[in-house]
mmCIF file of C-alpha atoms and ligand atoms in Angstrom:
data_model
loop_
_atom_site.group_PDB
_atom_site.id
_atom_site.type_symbol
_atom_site.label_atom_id
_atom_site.label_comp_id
_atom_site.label_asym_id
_atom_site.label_seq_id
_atom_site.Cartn_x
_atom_site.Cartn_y
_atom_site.Cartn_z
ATOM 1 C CA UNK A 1 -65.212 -194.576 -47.664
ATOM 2 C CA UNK A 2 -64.441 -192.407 -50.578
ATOM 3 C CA UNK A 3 -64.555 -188.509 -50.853
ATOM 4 C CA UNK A 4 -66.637 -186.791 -53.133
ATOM 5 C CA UNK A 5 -65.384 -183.664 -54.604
ATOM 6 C CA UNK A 6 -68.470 -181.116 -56.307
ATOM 7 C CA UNK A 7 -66.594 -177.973 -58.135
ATOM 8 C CA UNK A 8 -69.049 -175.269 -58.952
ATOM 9 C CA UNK A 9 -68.194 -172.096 -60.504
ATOM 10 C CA UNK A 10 -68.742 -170.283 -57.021
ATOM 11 C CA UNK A 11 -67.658 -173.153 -54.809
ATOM 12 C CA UNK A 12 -65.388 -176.429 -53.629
ATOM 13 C CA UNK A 13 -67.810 -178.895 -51.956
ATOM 14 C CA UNK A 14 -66.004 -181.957 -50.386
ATOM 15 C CA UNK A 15 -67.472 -184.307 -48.283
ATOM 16 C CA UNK A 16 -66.711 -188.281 -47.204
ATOM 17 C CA UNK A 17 -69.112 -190.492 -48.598
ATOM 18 C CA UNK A 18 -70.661 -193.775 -48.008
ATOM 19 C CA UNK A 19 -73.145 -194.979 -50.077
ATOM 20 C CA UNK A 20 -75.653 -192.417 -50.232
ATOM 21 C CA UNK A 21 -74.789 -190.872 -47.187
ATOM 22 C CA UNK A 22 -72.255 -187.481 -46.806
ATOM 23 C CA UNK A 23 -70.258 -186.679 -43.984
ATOM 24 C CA UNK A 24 -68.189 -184.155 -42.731
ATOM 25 C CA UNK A 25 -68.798 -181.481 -45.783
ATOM 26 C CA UNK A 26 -65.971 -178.590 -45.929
ATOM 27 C CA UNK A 27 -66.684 -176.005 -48.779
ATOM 28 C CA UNK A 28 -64.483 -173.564 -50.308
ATOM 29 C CA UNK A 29 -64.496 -170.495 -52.740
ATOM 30 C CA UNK A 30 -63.924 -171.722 -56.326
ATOM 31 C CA UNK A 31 -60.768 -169.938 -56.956
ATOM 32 C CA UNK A 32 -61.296 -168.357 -60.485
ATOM 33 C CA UNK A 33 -57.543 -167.093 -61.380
ATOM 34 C CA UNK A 34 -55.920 -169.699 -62.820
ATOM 35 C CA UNK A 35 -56.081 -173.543 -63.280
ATOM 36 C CA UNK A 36 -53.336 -174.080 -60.433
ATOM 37 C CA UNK A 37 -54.710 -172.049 -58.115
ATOM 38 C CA UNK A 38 -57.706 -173.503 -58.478
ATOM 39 C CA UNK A 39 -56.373 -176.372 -58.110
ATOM 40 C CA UNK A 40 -54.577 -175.422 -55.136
ATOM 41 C CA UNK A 41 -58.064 -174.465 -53.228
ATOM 42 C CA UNK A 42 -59.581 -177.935 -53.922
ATOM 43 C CA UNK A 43 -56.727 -179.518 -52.605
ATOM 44 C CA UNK A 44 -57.080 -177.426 -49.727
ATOM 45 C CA UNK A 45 -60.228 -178.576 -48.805
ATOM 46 C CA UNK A 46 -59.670 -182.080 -49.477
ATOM 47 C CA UNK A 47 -56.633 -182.219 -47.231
ATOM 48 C CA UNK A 48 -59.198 -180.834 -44.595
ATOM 49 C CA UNK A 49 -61.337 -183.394 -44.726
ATOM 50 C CA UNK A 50 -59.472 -186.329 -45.143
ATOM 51 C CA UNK A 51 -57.623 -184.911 -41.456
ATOM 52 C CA UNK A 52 -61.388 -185.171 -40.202
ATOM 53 C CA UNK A 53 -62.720 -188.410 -41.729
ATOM 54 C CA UNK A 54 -59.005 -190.252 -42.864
ATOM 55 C CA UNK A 55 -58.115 -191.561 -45.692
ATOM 56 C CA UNK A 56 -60.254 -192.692 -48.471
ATOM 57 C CA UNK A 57 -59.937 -195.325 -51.020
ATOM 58 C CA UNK A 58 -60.723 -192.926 -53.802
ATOM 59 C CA UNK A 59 -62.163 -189.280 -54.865
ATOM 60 C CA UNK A 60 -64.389 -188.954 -57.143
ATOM 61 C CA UNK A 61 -64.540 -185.154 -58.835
ATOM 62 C CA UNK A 62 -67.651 -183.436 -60.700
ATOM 63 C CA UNK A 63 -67.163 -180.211 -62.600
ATOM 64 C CA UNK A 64 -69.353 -178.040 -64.752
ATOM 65 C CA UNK A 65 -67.415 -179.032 -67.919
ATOM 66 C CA UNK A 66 -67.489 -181.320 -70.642
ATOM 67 C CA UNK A 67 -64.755 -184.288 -70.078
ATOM 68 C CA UNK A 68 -62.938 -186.754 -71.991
ATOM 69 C CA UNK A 69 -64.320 -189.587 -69.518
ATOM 70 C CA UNK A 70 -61.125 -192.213 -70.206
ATOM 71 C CA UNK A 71 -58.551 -189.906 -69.327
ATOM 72 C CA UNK A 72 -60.519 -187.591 -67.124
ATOM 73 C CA UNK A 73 -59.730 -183.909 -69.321
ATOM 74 C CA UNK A 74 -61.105 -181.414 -69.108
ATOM 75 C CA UNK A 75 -62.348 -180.928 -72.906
ATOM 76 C CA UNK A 76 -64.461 -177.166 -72.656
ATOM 77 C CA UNK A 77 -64.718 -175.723 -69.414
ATOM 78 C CA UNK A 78 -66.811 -172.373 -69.453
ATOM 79 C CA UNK A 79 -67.451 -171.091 -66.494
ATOM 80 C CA UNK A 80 -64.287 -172.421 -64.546
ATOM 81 C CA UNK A 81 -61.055 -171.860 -66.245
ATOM 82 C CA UNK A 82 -60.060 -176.050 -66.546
ATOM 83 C CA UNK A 83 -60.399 -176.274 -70.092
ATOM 84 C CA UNK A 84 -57.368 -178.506 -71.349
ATOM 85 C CA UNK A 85 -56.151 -179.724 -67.539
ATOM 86 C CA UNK A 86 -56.120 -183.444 -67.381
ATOM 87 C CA UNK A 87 -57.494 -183.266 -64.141
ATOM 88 C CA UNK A 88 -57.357 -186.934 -62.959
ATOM 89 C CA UNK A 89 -53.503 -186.682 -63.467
ATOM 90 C CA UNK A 90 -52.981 -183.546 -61.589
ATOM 91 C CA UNK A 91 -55.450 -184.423 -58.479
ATOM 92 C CA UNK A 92 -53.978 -188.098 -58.385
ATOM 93 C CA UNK A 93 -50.363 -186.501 -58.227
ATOM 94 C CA UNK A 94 -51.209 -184.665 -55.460
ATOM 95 C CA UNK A 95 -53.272 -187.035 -53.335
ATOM 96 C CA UNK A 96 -51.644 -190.545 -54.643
ATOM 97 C CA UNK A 97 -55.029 -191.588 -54.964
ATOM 98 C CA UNK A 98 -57.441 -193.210 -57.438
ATOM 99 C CA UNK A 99 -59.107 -190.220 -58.743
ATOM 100 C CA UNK A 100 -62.311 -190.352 -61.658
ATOM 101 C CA UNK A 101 -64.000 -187.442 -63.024
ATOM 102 C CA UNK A 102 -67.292 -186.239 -64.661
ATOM 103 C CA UNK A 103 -69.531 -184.067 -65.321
ATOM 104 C CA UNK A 104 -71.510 -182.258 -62.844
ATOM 105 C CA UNK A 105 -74.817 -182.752 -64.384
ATOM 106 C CA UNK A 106 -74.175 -186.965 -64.714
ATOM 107 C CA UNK A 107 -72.815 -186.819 -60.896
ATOM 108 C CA UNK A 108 -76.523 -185.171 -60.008
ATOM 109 C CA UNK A 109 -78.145 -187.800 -61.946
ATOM 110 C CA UNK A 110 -76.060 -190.866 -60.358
ATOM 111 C CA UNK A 111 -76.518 -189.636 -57.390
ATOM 112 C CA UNK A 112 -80.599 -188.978 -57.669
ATOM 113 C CA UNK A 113 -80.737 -192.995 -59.035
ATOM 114 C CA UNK A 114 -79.003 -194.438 -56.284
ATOM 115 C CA UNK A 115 -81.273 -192.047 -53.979
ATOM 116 C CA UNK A 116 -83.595 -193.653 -55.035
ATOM 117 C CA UNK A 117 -82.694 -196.753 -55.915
ATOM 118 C CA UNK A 118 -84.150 -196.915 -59.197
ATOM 119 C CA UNK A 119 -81.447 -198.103 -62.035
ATOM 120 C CA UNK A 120 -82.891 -196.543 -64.922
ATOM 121 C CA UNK A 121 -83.347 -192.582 -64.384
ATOM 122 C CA UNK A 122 -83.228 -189.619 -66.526
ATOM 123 C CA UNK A 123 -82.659 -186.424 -64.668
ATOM 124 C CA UNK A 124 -81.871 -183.029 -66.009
ATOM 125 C CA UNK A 125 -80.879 -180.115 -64.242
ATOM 126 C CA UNK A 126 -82.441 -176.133 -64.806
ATOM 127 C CA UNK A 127 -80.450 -173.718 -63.714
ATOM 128 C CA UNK A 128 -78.002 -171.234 -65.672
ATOM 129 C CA UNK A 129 -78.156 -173.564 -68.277
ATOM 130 C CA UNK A 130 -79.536 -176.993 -68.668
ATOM 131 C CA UNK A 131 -77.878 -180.089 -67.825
ATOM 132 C CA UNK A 132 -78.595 -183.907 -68.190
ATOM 133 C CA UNK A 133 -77.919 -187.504 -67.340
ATOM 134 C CA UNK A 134 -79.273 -190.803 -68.037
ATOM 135 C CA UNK A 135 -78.346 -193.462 -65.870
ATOM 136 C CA UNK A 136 -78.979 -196.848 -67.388
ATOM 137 C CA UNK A 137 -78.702 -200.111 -65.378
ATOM 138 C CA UNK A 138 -77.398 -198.070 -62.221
ATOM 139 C CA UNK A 139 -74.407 -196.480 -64.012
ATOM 140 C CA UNK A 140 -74.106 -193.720 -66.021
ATOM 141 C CA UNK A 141 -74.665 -193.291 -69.731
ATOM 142 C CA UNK A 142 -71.912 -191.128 -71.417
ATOM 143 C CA UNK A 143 -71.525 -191.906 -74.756
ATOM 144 C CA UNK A 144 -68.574 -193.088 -76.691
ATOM 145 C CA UNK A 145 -66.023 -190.153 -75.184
ATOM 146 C CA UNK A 146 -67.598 -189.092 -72.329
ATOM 147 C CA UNK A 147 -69.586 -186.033 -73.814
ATOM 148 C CA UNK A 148 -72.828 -187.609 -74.365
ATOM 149 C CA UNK A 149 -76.209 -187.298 -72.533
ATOM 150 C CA UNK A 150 -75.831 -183.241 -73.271
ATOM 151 C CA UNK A 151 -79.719 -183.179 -72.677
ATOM 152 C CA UNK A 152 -80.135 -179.312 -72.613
ATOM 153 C CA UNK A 153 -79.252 -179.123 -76.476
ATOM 154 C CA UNK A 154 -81.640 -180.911 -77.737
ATOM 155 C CA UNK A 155 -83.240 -178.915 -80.656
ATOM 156 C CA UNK A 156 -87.532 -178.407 -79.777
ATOM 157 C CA UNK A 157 -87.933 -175.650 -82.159
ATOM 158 C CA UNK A 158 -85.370 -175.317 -85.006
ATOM 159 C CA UNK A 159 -86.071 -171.834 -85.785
ATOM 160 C CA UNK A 160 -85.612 -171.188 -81.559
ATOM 161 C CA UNK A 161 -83.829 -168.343 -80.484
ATOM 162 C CA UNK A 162 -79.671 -168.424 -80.455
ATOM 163 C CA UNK A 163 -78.718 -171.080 -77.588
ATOM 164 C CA UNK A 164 -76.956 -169.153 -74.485
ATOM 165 C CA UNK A 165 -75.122 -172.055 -73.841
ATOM 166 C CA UNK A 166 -71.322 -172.471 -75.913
ATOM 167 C CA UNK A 167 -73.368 -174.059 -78.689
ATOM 168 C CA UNK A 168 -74.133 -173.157 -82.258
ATOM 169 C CA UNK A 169 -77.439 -174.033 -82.673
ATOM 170 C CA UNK A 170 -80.762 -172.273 -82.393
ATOM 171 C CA UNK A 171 -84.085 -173.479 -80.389
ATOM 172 C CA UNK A 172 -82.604 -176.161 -77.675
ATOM 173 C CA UNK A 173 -84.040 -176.873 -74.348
ATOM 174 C CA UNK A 174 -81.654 -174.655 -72.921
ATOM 175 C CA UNK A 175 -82.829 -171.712 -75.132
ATOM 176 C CA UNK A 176 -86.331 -171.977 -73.481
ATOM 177 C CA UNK A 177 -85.945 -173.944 -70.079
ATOM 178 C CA UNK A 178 -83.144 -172.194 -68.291
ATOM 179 C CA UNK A 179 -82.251 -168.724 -65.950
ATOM 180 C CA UNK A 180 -80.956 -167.481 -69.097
ATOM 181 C CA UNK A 181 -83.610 -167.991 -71.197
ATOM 182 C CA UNK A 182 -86.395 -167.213 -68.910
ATOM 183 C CA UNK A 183 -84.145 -163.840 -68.105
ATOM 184 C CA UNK A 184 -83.496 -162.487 -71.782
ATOM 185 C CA UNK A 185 -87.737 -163.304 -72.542
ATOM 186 C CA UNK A 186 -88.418 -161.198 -69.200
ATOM 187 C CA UNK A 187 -86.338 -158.355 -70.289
ATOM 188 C CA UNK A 188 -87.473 -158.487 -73.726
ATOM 189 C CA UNK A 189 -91.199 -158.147 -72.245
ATOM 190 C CA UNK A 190 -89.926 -155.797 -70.122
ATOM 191 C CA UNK A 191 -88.758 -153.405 -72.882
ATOM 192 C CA UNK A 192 -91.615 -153.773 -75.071
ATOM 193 C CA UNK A 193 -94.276 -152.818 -72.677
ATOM 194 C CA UNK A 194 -93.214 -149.822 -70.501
ATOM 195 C CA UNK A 195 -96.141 -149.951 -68.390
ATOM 196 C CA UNK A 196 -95.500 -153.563 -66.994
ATOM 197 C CA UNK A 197 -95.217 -154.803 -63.969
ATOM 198 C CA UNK A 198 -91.987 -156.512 -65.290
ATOM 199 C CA UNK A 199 -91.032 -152.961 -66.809
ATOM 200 C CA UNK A 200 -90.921 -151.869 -63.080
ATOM 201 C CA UNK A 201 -88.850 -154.713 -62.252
ATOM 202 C CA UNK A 202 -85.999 -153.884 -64.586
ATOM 203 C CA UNK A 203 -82.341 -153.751 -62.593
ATOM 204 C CA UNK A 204 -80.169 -151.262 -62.491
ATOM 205 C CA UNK A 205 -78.246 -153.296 -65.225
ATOM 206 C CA UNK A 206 -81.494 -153.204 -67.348
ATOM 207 C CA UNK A 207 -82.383 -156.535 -67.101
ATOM 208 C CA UNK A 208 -84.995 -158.424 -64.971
ATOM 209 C CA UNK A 209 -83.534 -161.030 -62.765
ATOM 210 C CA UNK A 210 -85.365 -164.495 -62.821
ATOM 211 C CA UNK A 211 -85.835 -164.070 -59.074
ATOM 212 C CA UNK A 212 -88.157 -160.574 -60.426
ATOM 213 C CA UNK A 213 -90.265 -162.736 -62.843
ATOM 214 C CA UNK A 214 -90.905 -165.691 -60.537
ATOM 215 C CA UNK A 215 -92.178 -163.166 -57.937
ATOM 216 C CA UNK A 216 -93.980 -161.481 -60.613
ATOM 217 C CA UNK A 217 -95.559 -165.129 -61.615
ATOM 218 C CA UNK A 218 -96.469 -165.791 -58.127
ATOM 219 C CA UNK A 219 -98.271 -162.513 -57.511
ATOM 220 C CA UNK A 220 -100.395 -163.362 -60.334
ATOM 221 C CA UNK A 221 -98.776 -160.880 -63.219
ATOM 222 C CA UNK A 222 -100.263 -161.893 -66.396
ATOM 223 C CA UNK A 223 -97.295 -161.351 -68.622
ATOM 224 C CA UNK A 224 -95.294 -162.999 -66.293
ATOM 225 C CA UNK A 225 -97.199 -166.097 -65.897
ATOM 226 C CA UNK A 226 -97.101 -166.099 -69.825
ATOM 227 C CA UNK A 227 -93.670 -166.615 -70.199
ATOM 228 C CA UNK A 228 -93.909 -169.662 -67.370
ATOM 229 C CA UNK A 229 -96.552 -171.132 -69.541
ATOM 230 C CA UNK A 230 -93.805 -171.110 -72.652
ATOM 231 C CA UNK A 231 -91.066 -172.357 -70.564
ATOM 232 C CA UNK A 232 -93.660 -175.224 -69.206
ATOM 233 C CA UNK A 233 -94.630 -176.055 -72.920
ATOM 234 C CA UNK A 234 -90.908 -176.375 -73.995
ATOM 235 C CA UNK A 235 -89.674 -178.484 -71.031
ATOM 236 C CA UNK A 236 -92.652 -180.837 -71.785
ATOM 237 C CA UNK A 237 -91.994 -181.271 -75.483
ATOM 238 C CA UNK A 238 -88.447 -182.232 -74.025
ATOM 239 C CA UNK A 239 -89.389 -184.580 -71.124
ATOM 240 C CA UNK A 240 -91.419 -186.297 -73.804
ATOM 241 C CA UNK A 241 -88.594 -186.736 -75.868
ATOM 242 C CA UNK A 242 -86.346 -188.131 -73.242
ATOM 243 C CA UNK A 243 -88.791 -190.967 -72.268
ATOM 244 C CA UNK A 244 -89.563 -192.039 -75.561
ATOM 245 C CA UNK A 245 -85.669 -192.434 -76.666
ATOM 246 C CA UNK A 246 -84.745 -193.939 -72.834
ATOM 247 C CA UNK A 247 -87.888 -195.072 -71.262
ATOM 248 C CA UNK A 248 -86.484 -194.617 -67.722
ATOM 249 C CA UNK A 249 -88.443 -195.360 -64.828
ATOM 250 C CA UNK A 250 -88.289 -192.641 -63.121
ATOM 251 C CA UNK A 251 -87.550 -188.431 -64.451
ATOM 252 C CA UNK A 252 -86.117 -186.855 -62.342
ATOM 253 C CA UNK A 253 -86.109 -182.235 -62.318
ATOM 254 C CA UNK A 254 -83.430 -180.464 -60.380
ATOM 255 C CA UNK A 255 -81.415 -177.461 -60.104
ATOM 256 C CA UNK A 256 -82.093 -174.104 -58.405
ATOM 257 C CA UNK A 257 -85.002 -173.599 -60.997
ATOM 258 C CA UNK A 258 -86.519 -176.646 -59.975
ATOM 259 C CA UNK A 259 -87.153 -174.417 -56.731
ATOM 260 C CA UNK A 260 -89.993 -172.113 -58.817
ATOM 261 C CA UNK A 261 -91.481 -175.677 -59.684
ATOM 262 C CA UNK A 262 -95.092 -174.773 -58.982
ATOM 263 C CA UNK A 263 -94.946 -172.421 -61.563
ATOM 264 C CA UNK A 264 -94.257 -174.722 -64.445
ATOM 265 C CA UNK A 265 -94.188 -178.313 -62.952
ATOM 266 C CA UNK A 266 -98.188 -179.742 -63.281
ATOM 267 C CA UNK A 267 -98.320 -177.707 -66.532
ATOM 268 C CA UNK A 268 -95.208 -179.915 -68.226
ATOM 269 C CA UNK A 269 -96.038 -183.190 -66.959
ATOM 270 C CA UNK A 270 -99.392 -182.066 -68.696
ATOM 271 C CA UNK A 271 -97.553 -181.076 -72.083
ATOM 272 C CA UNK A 272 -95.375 -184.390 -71.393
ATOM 273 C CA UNK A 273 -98.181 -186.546 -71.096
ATOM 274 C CA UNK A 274 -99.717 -185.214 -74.228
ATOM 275 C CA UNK A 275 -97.386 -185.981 -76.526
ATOM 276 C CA UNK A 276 -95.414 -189.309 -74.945
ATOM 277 C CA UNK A 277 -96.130 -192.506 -76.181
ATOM 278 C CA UNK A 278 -98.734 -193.805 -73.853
ATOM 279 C CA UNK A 279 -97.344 -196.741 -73.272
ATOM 280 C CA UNK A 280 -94.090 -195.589 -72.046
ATOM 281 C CA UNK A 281 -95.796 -192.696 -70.443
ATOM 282 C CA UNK A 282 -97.817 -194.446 -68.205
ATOM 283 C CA UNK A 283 -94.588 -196.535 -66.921
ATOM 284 C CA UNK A 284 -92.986 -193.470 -65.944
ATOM 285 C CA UNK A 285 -92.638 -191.470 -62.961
ATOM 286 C CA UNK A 286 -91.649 -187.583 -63.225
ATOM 287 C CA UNK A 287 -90.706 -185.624 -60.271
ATOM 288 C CA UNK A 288 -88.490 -183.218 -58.667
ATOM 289 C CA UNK A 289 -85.025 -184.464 -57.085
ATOM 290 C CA UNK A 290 -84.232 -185.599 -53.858
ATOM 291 C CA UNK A 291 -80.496 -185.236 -54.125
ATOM 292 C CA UNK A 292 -80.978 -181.396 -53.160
ATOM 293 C CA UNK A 293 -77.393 -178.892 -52.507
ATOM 294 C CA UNK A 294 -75.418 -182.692 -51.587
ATOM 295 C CA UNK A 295 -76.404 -184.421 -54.511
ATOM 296 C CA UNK A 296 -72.941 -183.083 -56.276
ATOM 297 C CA UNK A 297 -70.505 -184.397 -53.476
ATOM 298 C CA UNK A 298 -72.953 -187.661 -53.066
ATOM 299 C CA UNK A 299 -73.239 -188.387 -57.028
ATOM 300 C CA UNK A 300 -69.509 -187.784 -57.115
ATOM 301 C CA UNK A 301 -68.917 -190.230 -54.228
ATOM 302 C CA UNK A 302 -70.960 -192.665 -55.638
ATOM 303 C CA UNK A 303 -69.172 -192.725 -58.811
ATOM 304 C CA UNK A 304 -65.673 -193.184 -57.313
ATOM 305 C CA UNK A 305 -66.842 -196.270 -55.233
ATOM 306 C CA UNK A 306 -68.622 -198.000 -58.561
ATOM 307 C CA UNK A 307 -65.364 -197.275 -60.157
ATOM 308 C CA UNK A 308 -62.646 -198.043 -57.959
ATOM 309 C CA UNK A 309 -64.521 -200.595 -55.422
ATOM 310 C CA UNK A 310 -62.235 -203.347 -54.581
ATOM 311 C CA UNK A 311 -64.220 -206.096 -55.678
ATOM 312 C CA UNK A 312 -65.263 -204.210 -58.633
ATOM 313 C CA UNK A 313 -67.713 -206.880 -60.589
ATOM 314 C CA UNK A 314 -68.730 -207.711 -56.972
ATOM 315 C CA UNK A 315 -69.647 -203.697 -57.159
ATOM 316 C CA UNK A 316 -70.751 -203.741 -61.002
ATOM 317 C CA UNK A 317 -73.708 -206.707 -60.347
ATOM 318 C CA UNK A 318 -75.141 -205.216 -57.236
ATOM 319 C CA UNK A 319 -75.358 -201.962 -59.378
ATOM 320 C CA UNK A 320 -77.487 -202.960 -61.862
ATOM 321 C CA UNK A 321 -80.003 -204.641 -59.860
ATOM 322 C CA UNK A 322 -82.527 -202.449 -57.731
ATOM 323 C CA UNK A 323 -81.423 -204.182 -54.406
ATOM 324 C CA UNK A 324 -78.181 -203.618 -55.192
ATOM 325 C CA UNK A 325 -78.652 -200.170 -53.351
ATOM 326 C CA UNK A 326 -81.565 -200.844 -51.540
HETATM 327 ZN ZN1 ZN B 1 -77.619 -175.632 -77.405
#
């Protein structure tokens, strides 16, 4: 047994996990302060649940961050204030246990291939921003520090808008295919047609939530179900992309966008399919996650036990065959 740790930027998620399987989940507010006290509050609910489930072997720890994979820092940390903390060293002080860490996005995706089963799986994430993994032969692909697999910046229009994510370019996925993006097109809408139906849903901060224009999509609202079509568009263009550079057997979609997925899914596997290679194309499967709100903790888990298994080739073979988790 090994705990997996999920940090979000509104909450601790720790549960014990066995293969796929979580058990006795505690959650926590993220603690937003400082990089102790945040600290502090995971701790917290660690210590809770190793009293419930007893001691594991190892924790494995996903943040929403970009880390130095070797020495588990925290290299940029946005939304949680990490950025600099070599967080296997502090959470290994405290516990005095094997601790690995990673980034949220490649936890989801781990977790979603051993779900599965399938060893080679691209998954990407829609939600605030857009995240990404690529798990190749059952274990995750990260690039020579760590930082790689950052599948939401790929440029599909170079003269895009300004990314929202801490990025410099213009035109990524994550300028078209996430909350941000689909909430800074619905207010633009918004402000240049007073009489809309997504004028009326302006807040009180003078913005449309992307809650307002889903609603507005589903009830039918022409401008609304415009700016789905563009976001379906751009995240085909990019799920073609992914399989022809990976070929993985199986694409996976998640995050809480992935929720409004009958707005934009049928539409981007068409896009997809359209401009693909066909012969990779017709290999692949694309659908939404399984992994759902455990797939952070479970990903997480998973990691620390191909990591730190005690027989660890023993653990490295049976992950890169399909039985292997079968
Ligand atoms: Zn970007």
């Amino acid at each position: 047994m090994v705990l997996g740790v999920d940090v979000g930027g509104t909450k601790v998620a720790v549960a014990a996990v066995e293969g796929v399987s979580a058990a006795h989940m505690a959650e926590h507010p993220t603690v937003l302060s400082s990089a102790d006290a945040l600290l502090d509050g995971v701790e917290h609910v660690v210590r809770q649940v190793i009293r419930e489930a007893g001691e594991p072997a190892a924790i494995g720890v996903g943040v929403p961050s970009q880390i130095e994979f070797a020495t588990g820092t925290v290299v940029t940390s946005v939304n949680i204030p990490l950025t600099g903390v070599s967080l296997r060293d502090e959470l290994g002080q405290r516990f005095d246990l094997p601790v690995v860490v990673d980034n949220d996005a490649n936890c989801a995706a781990l977790a979603e291939a051993h779900i599965r089963g399938e060893s080679q799986l691209v998954m990407i994430t829609l939600g605030t921003g857009v995240g990404g993994g690529v798990v190749v032969d059952g274990r995750t692909f990260r690039g020579a520090h760590g930082l790689g697999a950052e599948l939401g910046h790929m440029t599909v229009n170079p003269d895009g808008p300004p990314c929202p994510g801490n990025c410099p370019n213009h035109g990524c996925l994550e300028a078209y295919c996430s909350g941000q993006a689909l909430e800074r097109d619905a207010t633009e809408l918004a402000r240049d047609k007073p009489d809309s139906t997504l004028a009326d849903r302006l807040g009180s901060d003078g913005r449309v939530a992307g809650r307002e224009l889903v609603a507005a999509a589903e009830q039918g609202d022409r401008d609304a179900l415009f700016l789905m079509e563009n976001f379906a568009r751009m995240l085909g263009i990019g799920i073609a992309n992914y399989v022809n550079i990976f070929e993985p057997a199986h694409f996976a979609i998640g995050g809480g966008l992935s929720r409004a997925s009958h707005l934009f899914l049928d539409r981007a596997i068409q896009e997809a399919g359209a401009r693909a290679l066909p012969a990779l194309w017709k290999r692949v499967r694309v659908a939404l996650a399984r992994g759902g709100a455990e797939a952070g903790v479970i990903g997480a888990g998973v990691l620390a036990a191909l990591e730190f298994a005690e027989d660890g080739d023993t653990a490295r073979s049976k992950a890169t065959t399909r039985e292997g988790y079968e």
